XYZ file of C-alpha atoms in Angstrom:
431
model
C 48.801 18.438 -10.105
C 51.303 19.795 -7.186
C 49.537 20.428 -3.811
C 49.402 24.292 -4.727
C 47.514 23.759 -7.815
C 45.227 21.321 -7.092
C 44.084 23.656 -3.658
C 44.073 26.595 -6.513
C 41.756 24.407 -7.847
C 39.765 23.288 -5.321
C 39.807 26.728 -3.227
C 37.165 28.925 -5.609
C 34.958 25.623 -5.894
C 34.450 25.624 -2.461
C 34.048 29.179 -1.342
C 31.863 29.442 -4.638
C 29.231 27.072 -3.180
C 29.667 28.309 0.254
C 28.490 31.339 -0.662
C 24.995 29.951 -3.053
C 24.276 28.492 0.669
C 24.994 30.769 2.941
C 24.086 34.124 0.793
C 21.041 35.015 -0.659
C 21.814 37.042 -2.884
C 24.392 36.379 -5.884
C 23.055 39.172 -8.274
C 23.336 39.672 -11.816
C 21.266 41.394 -14.785
C 19.301 38.253 -16.275
C 15.535 39.432 -17.589
C 12.776 37.397 -17.304
C 11.352 35.259 -19.292
C 9.382 37.441 -20.580
C 12.335 39.640 -21.848
C 13.821 36.526 -22.408
C 10.972 36.539 -25.433
C 11.530 40.191 -26.482
C 15.846 39.303 -26.364
C 15.597 36.584 -29.436
C 12.785 38.250 -31.537
C 14.037 42.043 -30.301
C 10.712 42.886 -33.071
C 8.300 42.206 -31.101
C 8.658 45.464 -28.555
C 8.564 47.235 -31.447
C 5.061 45.231 -32.749
C 3.760 45.087 -29.744
C 3.857 49.187 -29.165
C 1.841 49.691 -32.086
C -0.597 46.576 -31.183
C -1.320 48.316 -27.716
C -2.134 51.859 -28.332
C -3.943 50.980 -31.661
C -5.742 48.627 -29.386
C -7.178 52.059 -27.952
C -7.776 53.604 -31.609
C -12.138 52.708 -31.095
C -12.122 54.557 -27.699
C -14.620 57.966 -27.222
C -11.485 61.094 -26.798
C -12.292 63.288 -24.893
C -11.033 66.952 -26.041
C -7.653 67.161 -23.364
C -4.304 67.770 -23.670
C -3.820 64.222 -23.492
C -5.440 63.718 -26.545
C -2.760 65.986 -28.437
C -0.014 63.761 -26.752
C -1.594 60.313 -26.854
C -1.645 61.565 -30.473
C 1.632 62.319 -30.734
C 3.180 59.367 -28.955
C 1.337 57.015 -31.771
C 2.651 58.797 -34.634
C 6.176 58.285 -33.318
C 6.182 55.017 -32.318
C 4.290 54.194 -35.770
C 7.527 55.144 -37.339
C 9.110 52.797 -35.735
C 7.327 50.447 -37.552
C 6.571 51.741 -40.995
C 7.444 48.594 -43.263
C 4.843 46.664 -41.479
C 1.585 46.248 -43.813
C -1.256 48.897 -41.675
C -3.113 46.088 -41.930
C -2.021 44.523 -40.025
C -3.577 46.489 -37.005
C -6.807 46.405 -37.691
C -7.029 43.549 -35.576
C -4.730 44.192 -32.030
C -4.748 42.462 -29.196
C -5.919 44.138 -26.218
C -3.587 44.848 -23.983
C -4.670 43.525 -21.005
C -3.521 39.803 -22.418
C 0.751 39.022 -21.663
C 2.111 41.008 -23.400
C 4.251 37.065 -25.142
C 0.993 36.304 -25.705
C -0.325 39.666 -27.502
C 2.666 39.178 -29.997
C 3.212 35.076 -29.919
C 2.026 36.055 -33.776
C 3.915 38.660 -35.058
C 7.271 37.925 -36.995
C 8.825 41.394 -37.452
C 12.437 41.773 -35.980
C 15.334 44.574 -35.653
C 18.142 44.227 -35.005
C 19.690 44.871 -30.911
C 21.139 48.514 -32.600
C 17.078 49.380 -33.530
C 15.817 47.770 -30.288
C 18.068 49.946 -28.754
C 17.138 53.007 -29.968
C 13.229 52.197 -29.838
C 13.686 51.370 -26.233
C 15.880 54.915 -25.242
C 13.621 56.842 -27.038
C 10.715 54.966 -25.991
C 12.195 56.707 -22.212
C 13.690 59.678 -22.714
C 10.354 61.179 -24.510
C 8.905 60.143 -21.745
C 11.451 61.969 -19.499
C 10.798 64.867 -21.426
C 6.984 64.844 -20.698
C 8.066 64.738 -17.818
C 10.482 67.420 -17.792
C 7.988 69.921 -19.142
C 4.857 68.502 -16.968
C 7.204 69.612 -14.002
C 8.442 73.204 -15.529
C 4.807 74.176 -16.170
C 4.241 73.507 -12.229
C 7.127 76.049 -11.006
C 4.875 78.763 -13.500
C 2.023 77.808 -12.293
C 2.862 79.203 -8.568
C -0.092 76.583 -6.696
C 0.092 75.351 -3.671
C 0.353 71.218 -2.998
C -3.649 71.263 -3.354
C -6.037 68.355 -4.617
C -5.227 69.880 -7.864
C -2.318 69.088 -8.359
C -2.540 65.136 -7.405
C -2.405 62.698 -10.165
C -5.258 62.457 -12.516
C -6.690 58.934 -13.100
C -5.679 57.529 -16.181
C -7.693 55.425 -19.374
C -7.171 53.229 -20.463
C -4.911 53.542 -22.826
C -3.291 55.572 -21.314
C -2.334 52.524 -18.280
C -0.960 50.441 -21.622
C 1.865 52.673 -22.073
C 3.219 53.475 -18.575
C 3.902 50.350 -18.620
C 5.602 49.528 -21.684
C 7.390 52.137 -20.406
C 8.567 50.725 -17.370
C 8.489 47.286 -19.463
C 10.815 48.786 -21.968
C 13.067 51.067 -19.440
C 13.590 47.565 -17.932
C 14.789 45.945 -20.196
C 17.503 47.717 -21.500
C 18.444 48.416 -17.131
C 18.369 44.777 -16.437
C 15.316 45.515 -14.270
C 16.317 48.571 -13.472
C 20.044 47.743 -11.846
C 21.476 49.897 -14.200
C 19.370 52.978 -14.155
C 20.623 56.038 -14.255
C 18.673 58.663 -11.577
C 17.211 60.640 -13.931
C 15.628 57.059 -15.090
C 14.540 56.619 -12.214
C 12.885 59.953 -10.925
C 10.894 58.727 -14.899
C 9.726 55.771 -12.985
C 9.158 57.031 -10.334
C 6.592 59.354 -11.900
C 5.280 57.383 -13.772
C 4.464 54.629 -11.100
C 2.488 57.703 -9.008
C 0.173 57.914 -11.791
C -0.674 54.163 -12.200
C -1.068 54.465 -8.577
C -3.394 57.044 -8.023
C -5.526 54.601 -11.158
C -5.487 51.686 -9.026
C -8.333 49.079 -10.375
C -7.751 47.493 -7.145
C -9.112 49.514 -4.429
C -8.944 46.228 -1.647
C -5.520 44.525 -2.911
C -4.990 41.953 -0.163
C -8.965 41.231 -0.392
C -8.660 40.047 -4.382
C -7.108 36.773 -3.210
C -8.381 35.637 -6.744
C -6.118 38.528 -8.055
C -3.382 38.698 -5.558
C -3.155 34.966 -5.230
C -0.657 33.253 -7.643
C 3.378 33.785 -9.293
C 4.208 36.780 -10.263
C 8.068 37.505 -11.362
C 10.066 40.976 -10.927
C 10.206 43.200 -13.834
C 11.198 46.263 -12.364
C 12.562 47.998 -9.410
C 14.148 51.442 -8.704
C 16.395 50.120 -5.804
C 19.241 48.810 -7.566
C 19.115 45.576 -5.903
C 16.859 42.949 -7.209
C 17.509 41.308 -4.149
C 15.533 43.623 -1.909
C 12.442 42.193 -2.956
C 12.559 39.007 -1.372
C 11.678 39.065 2.430
C 14.548 37.425 3.415
C 16.006 41.282 2.725
C 13.246 43.124 3.798
C 13.432 41.730 7.998
C 16.632 42.561 7.352
C 16.247 46.373 6.507
C 13.677 45.302 8.985
C 16.339 45.450 11.826
C 17.808 48.568 11.691
C 16.205 50.901 14.416
C 18.333 54.819 12.913
C 17.606 56.061 9.860
C 21.680 55.865 10.229
C 21.233 52.256 10.544
C 19.445 52.235 7.552
C 21.692 54.478 5.375
C 24.135 51.900 7.501
C 21.807 48.887 5.004
C 22.055 50.313 2.060
C 25.470 50.653 1.714
C 26.220 46.747 2.634
C 23.627 45.891 -0.008
C 24.967 47.586 -2.427
C 28.762 46.262 -1.621
C 26.747 42.584 -1.241
C 26.247 43.304 -5.216
C 29.801 44.780 -6.077
C 31.196 41.745 -4.596
C 29.032 38.992 -6.014
C 28.264 41.734 -9.636
C 30.015 38.358 -11.597
C 26.948 35.784 -10.646
C 24.416 36.018 -12.588
C 20.698 36.573 -12.139
C 17.499 34.600 -13.427
C 14.368 34.534 -12.957
C 13.091 36.613 -9.665
C 9.347 35.345 -8.441
C 7.881 35.485 -5.893
C 4.889 32.771 -5.140
C 1.682 34.482 -3.274
C -0.827 32.184 -0.812
C -3.417 32.557 1.179
C -1.257 32.374 3.890
C 2.215 32.450 2.600
C 4.539 34.309 1.193
C 7.353 32.230 -1.111
C 10.593 33.856 -2.536
C 12.226 32.581 -5.426
C 16.155 33.796 -6.258
C 17.773 31.983 -9.415
C 21.840 32.332 -9.729
C 24.782 31.342 -11.556
C 27.695 31.719 -10.409
C 31.436 30.638 -11.728
C 32.904 27.133 -11.035
C 36.550 27.302 -11.699
C 39.346 28.813 -11.908
C 41.235 30.479 -14.834
C 42.939 28.161 -16.946
C 46.048 29.791 -16.367
C 45.525 28.584 -12.456
C 46.052 24.329 -13.959
C 47.470 24.827 -17.254
C 50.579 26.136 -19.130
C 48.785 28.382 -21.253
C 47.896 32.364 -20.661
C 44.931 32.484 -21.144
C 42.032 35.027 -18.953
C 38.912 32.855 -19.770
C 37.277 30.400 -17.796
C 36.215 27.130 -17.745
C 32.487 26.914 -18.647
C 30.631 25.069 -15.926
C 28.797 27.249 -13.799
C 27.646 26.038 -9.980
C 23.431 27.548 -10.569
C 20.570 27.177 -7.850
C 17.671 28.998 -5.967
C 18.105 31.297 -3.239
C 14.318 29.814 -1.591
C 12.849 32.064 1.263
C 9.369 31.773 2.620
C 7.355 34.055 4.951
C 4.356 33.919 6.319
C 2.026 36.946 5.583
C -1.642 38.421 7.958
C -3.112 41.141 6.333
C -3.060 44.057 8.103
C -5.240 46.188 6.220
C -7.094 46.244 2.687
C -3.283 46.927 1.441
C -0.771 45.725 3.560
C 0.953 42.608 4.594
C 3.468 41.907 7.510
C 5.752 39.185 6.797
C 6.770 36.835 9.399
C 10.151 35.453 7.877
C 10.769 31.908 8.112
C 13.894 29.156 6.327
C 16.126 29.640 3.214
C 17.083 27.507 1.158
C 18.855 26.475 -1.699
C 17.408 24.507 -4.073
C 18.157 22.833 -7.362
C 22.234 22.459 -6.586
C 23.851 21.686 -10.042
C 26.680 21.225 -7.772
C 27.848 17.144 -6.887
C 27.599 16.339 -2.764
C 26.603 19.869 -1.991
C 22.857 18.909 -2.968
C 22.907 16.263 -1.785
C 23.715 17.332 1.868
C 21.284 20.340 0.510
C 17.829 18.360 -0.500
C 18.729 16.431 2.867
C 16.578 19.724 5.070
C 19.942 21.899 5.245
C 18.458 25.491 5.292
C 19.157 28.673 7.790
C 15.721 28.303 10.153
C 15.576 32.145 10.219
C 12.623 32.573 12.436
C 14.637 30.563 14.795
C 17.528 32.071 15.123
C 15.580 35.351 15.547
C 12.753 34.528 18.610
C 16.733 33.374 20.502
C 18.022 36.735 19.576
C 14.177 37.805 21.041
C 14.802 36.317 24.753
C 18.733 36.844 25.009
C 19.097 40.879 23.369
C 17.090 43.232 25.631
C 15.536 45.521 23.576
C 15.598 42.858 19.812
C 12.618 42.062 17.821
C 11.769 38.908 15.878
C 11.629 41.182 12.440
C 7.854 41.891 11.359
C 8.422 44.278 7.805
C 5.355 45.420 6.295
C 4.584 45.000 2.153
C 2.264 47.954 0.786
C 0.272 46.794 -2.738
C -0.900 49.993 -4.305
C -1.169 48.656 -8.015
C -3.151 45.527 -8.918
C -4.328 43.707 -11.758
C -5.252 40.753 -13.544
C -1.273 41.381 -14.804
C 1.056 43.612 -13.044
C 0.988 44.222 -9.249
C 3.489 47.547 -7.675
C 4.462 46.704 -4.219
C 6.496 49.250 -2.085
C 8.599 48.658 1.348
C 8.589 50.453 4.262
C 10.838 52.647 2.836
C 9.053 53.223 -0.188
C 11.254 51.688 -2.535
C 9.599 50.254 -6.250
C 8.687 47.389 -6.839
C 6.950 45.814 -9.731
C 5.736 42.820 -11.036
C 4.616 40.955 -14.065
C 2.174 38.179 -13.609
C 2.551 34.313 -14.925
C 0.638 31.425 -13.334
C -2.378 31.797 -10.976
C -1.013 28.287 -9.224
C 0.695 28.766 -5.771
C 3.012 26.072 -5.624
C 6.924 26.417 -5.524
C 8.915 25.604 -8.178
C 9.621 21.876 -8.275
C 13.416 21.913 -9.102
C 13.948 18.217 -7.897
C 14.403 17.707 -11.986
C 17.878 19.435 -12.516
C 20.912 17.587 -12.253
C 23.331 17.801 -9.817
C 26.592 17.516 -12.072
C 28.043 20.543 -12.797
C 26.889 20.927 -16.852
C 29.627 19.089 -17.167
C 28.002 15.634 -19.553
C 26.120 18.589 -21.580
C 29.575 20.301 -21.952
C 30.824 17.340 -23.177
C 27.470 16.734 -25.256
C 27.179 19.893 -26.629
C 31.888 19.795 -27.992
C 30.985 16.148 -29.025
C 27.669 17.764 -31.372
C 30.151 20.682 -32.218
C 33.361 19.567 -33.217
C 34.174 16.199 -32.527
C 31.086 15.014 -33.037
C 31.999 10.805 -32.938
C 29.418 8.407 -32.776
C 27.402 11.318 -35.069
């Protein structure tokens, strides 16, 4: 290689490595594990809807208007699975179990087009119902009184509303690509769920709130804002203008890193700490046209992998809110040779130490301590809001309060796996 081509090969890799090591939010839409189950077996979504709704059929029904709406929804969703055996509906699985567990034994399939039609249909139906309710309120002419507050939902209605949120998340990249109408519908559903919160004192329910939670939906458009690092960054802003500037920065930051992919976004909550894990992948090599005479626009199938892990101390403010005190930011599980050894050697961003230094040397600056509220908490779902009332919906995947162990990830850039796959698929040498 000439000096110029070597430079062209190395420079993008080094730049991306620095981005991974110094940035908290290399972002794109990888669905969390429970949604990857739906992707691999799209028919599970349709069957889960029917299972959820029929599981409540034995409950005593009231004679109000919500009953007719629920029956119409059941009828529509039943039509989506008309080819199934009706006898399977006699032994439904309660929605309180994990959706993945509830559908693990099923064996039906829809192609991607049918799945998208189903999910969009469910979302559109919920949005239409919201619009009809808004029109009704306009003609009533009532002021905002106690009668206009959300009415607590039944168990079956809670299940249906969470299914709506998950369906919307599945077709919008956990909310990143949601339209304004979809966000309005989601916020209305969340408000109803919050009015039916089964745990009035979430911070005191340690046996429920502690554990591992995976982000499934947010209305911010930026998954990385569930991190205490970015919550602390927002808390630094003192005026509405500064808050708007921070929002603009987050949007531009997301666009600049649009070619990266986001894996699971987790929060691990223990009695005194919150650990945020943000798994990402970024392209590791330049275009082949920079290295070869071939005019090909793609790159090699290699990625820089890693998890951006931030830690914050938790202080209970009241029955629903925690105060976060940002600690450190680390890169774990990097597959970059050399860089991995440096990162594992203790290299980390001491956010708290930096904040304390600024607080001691800059008049009027104080180390930020953002507040996050839990507005809904059950054994399976958690809804939280930040200081701007942004919504974050989480699914509990484990009671474990231990952060993920990334030590078994090899720092080889995935090259051995690529060569092995090429040999098994093409050359078949030694097989």
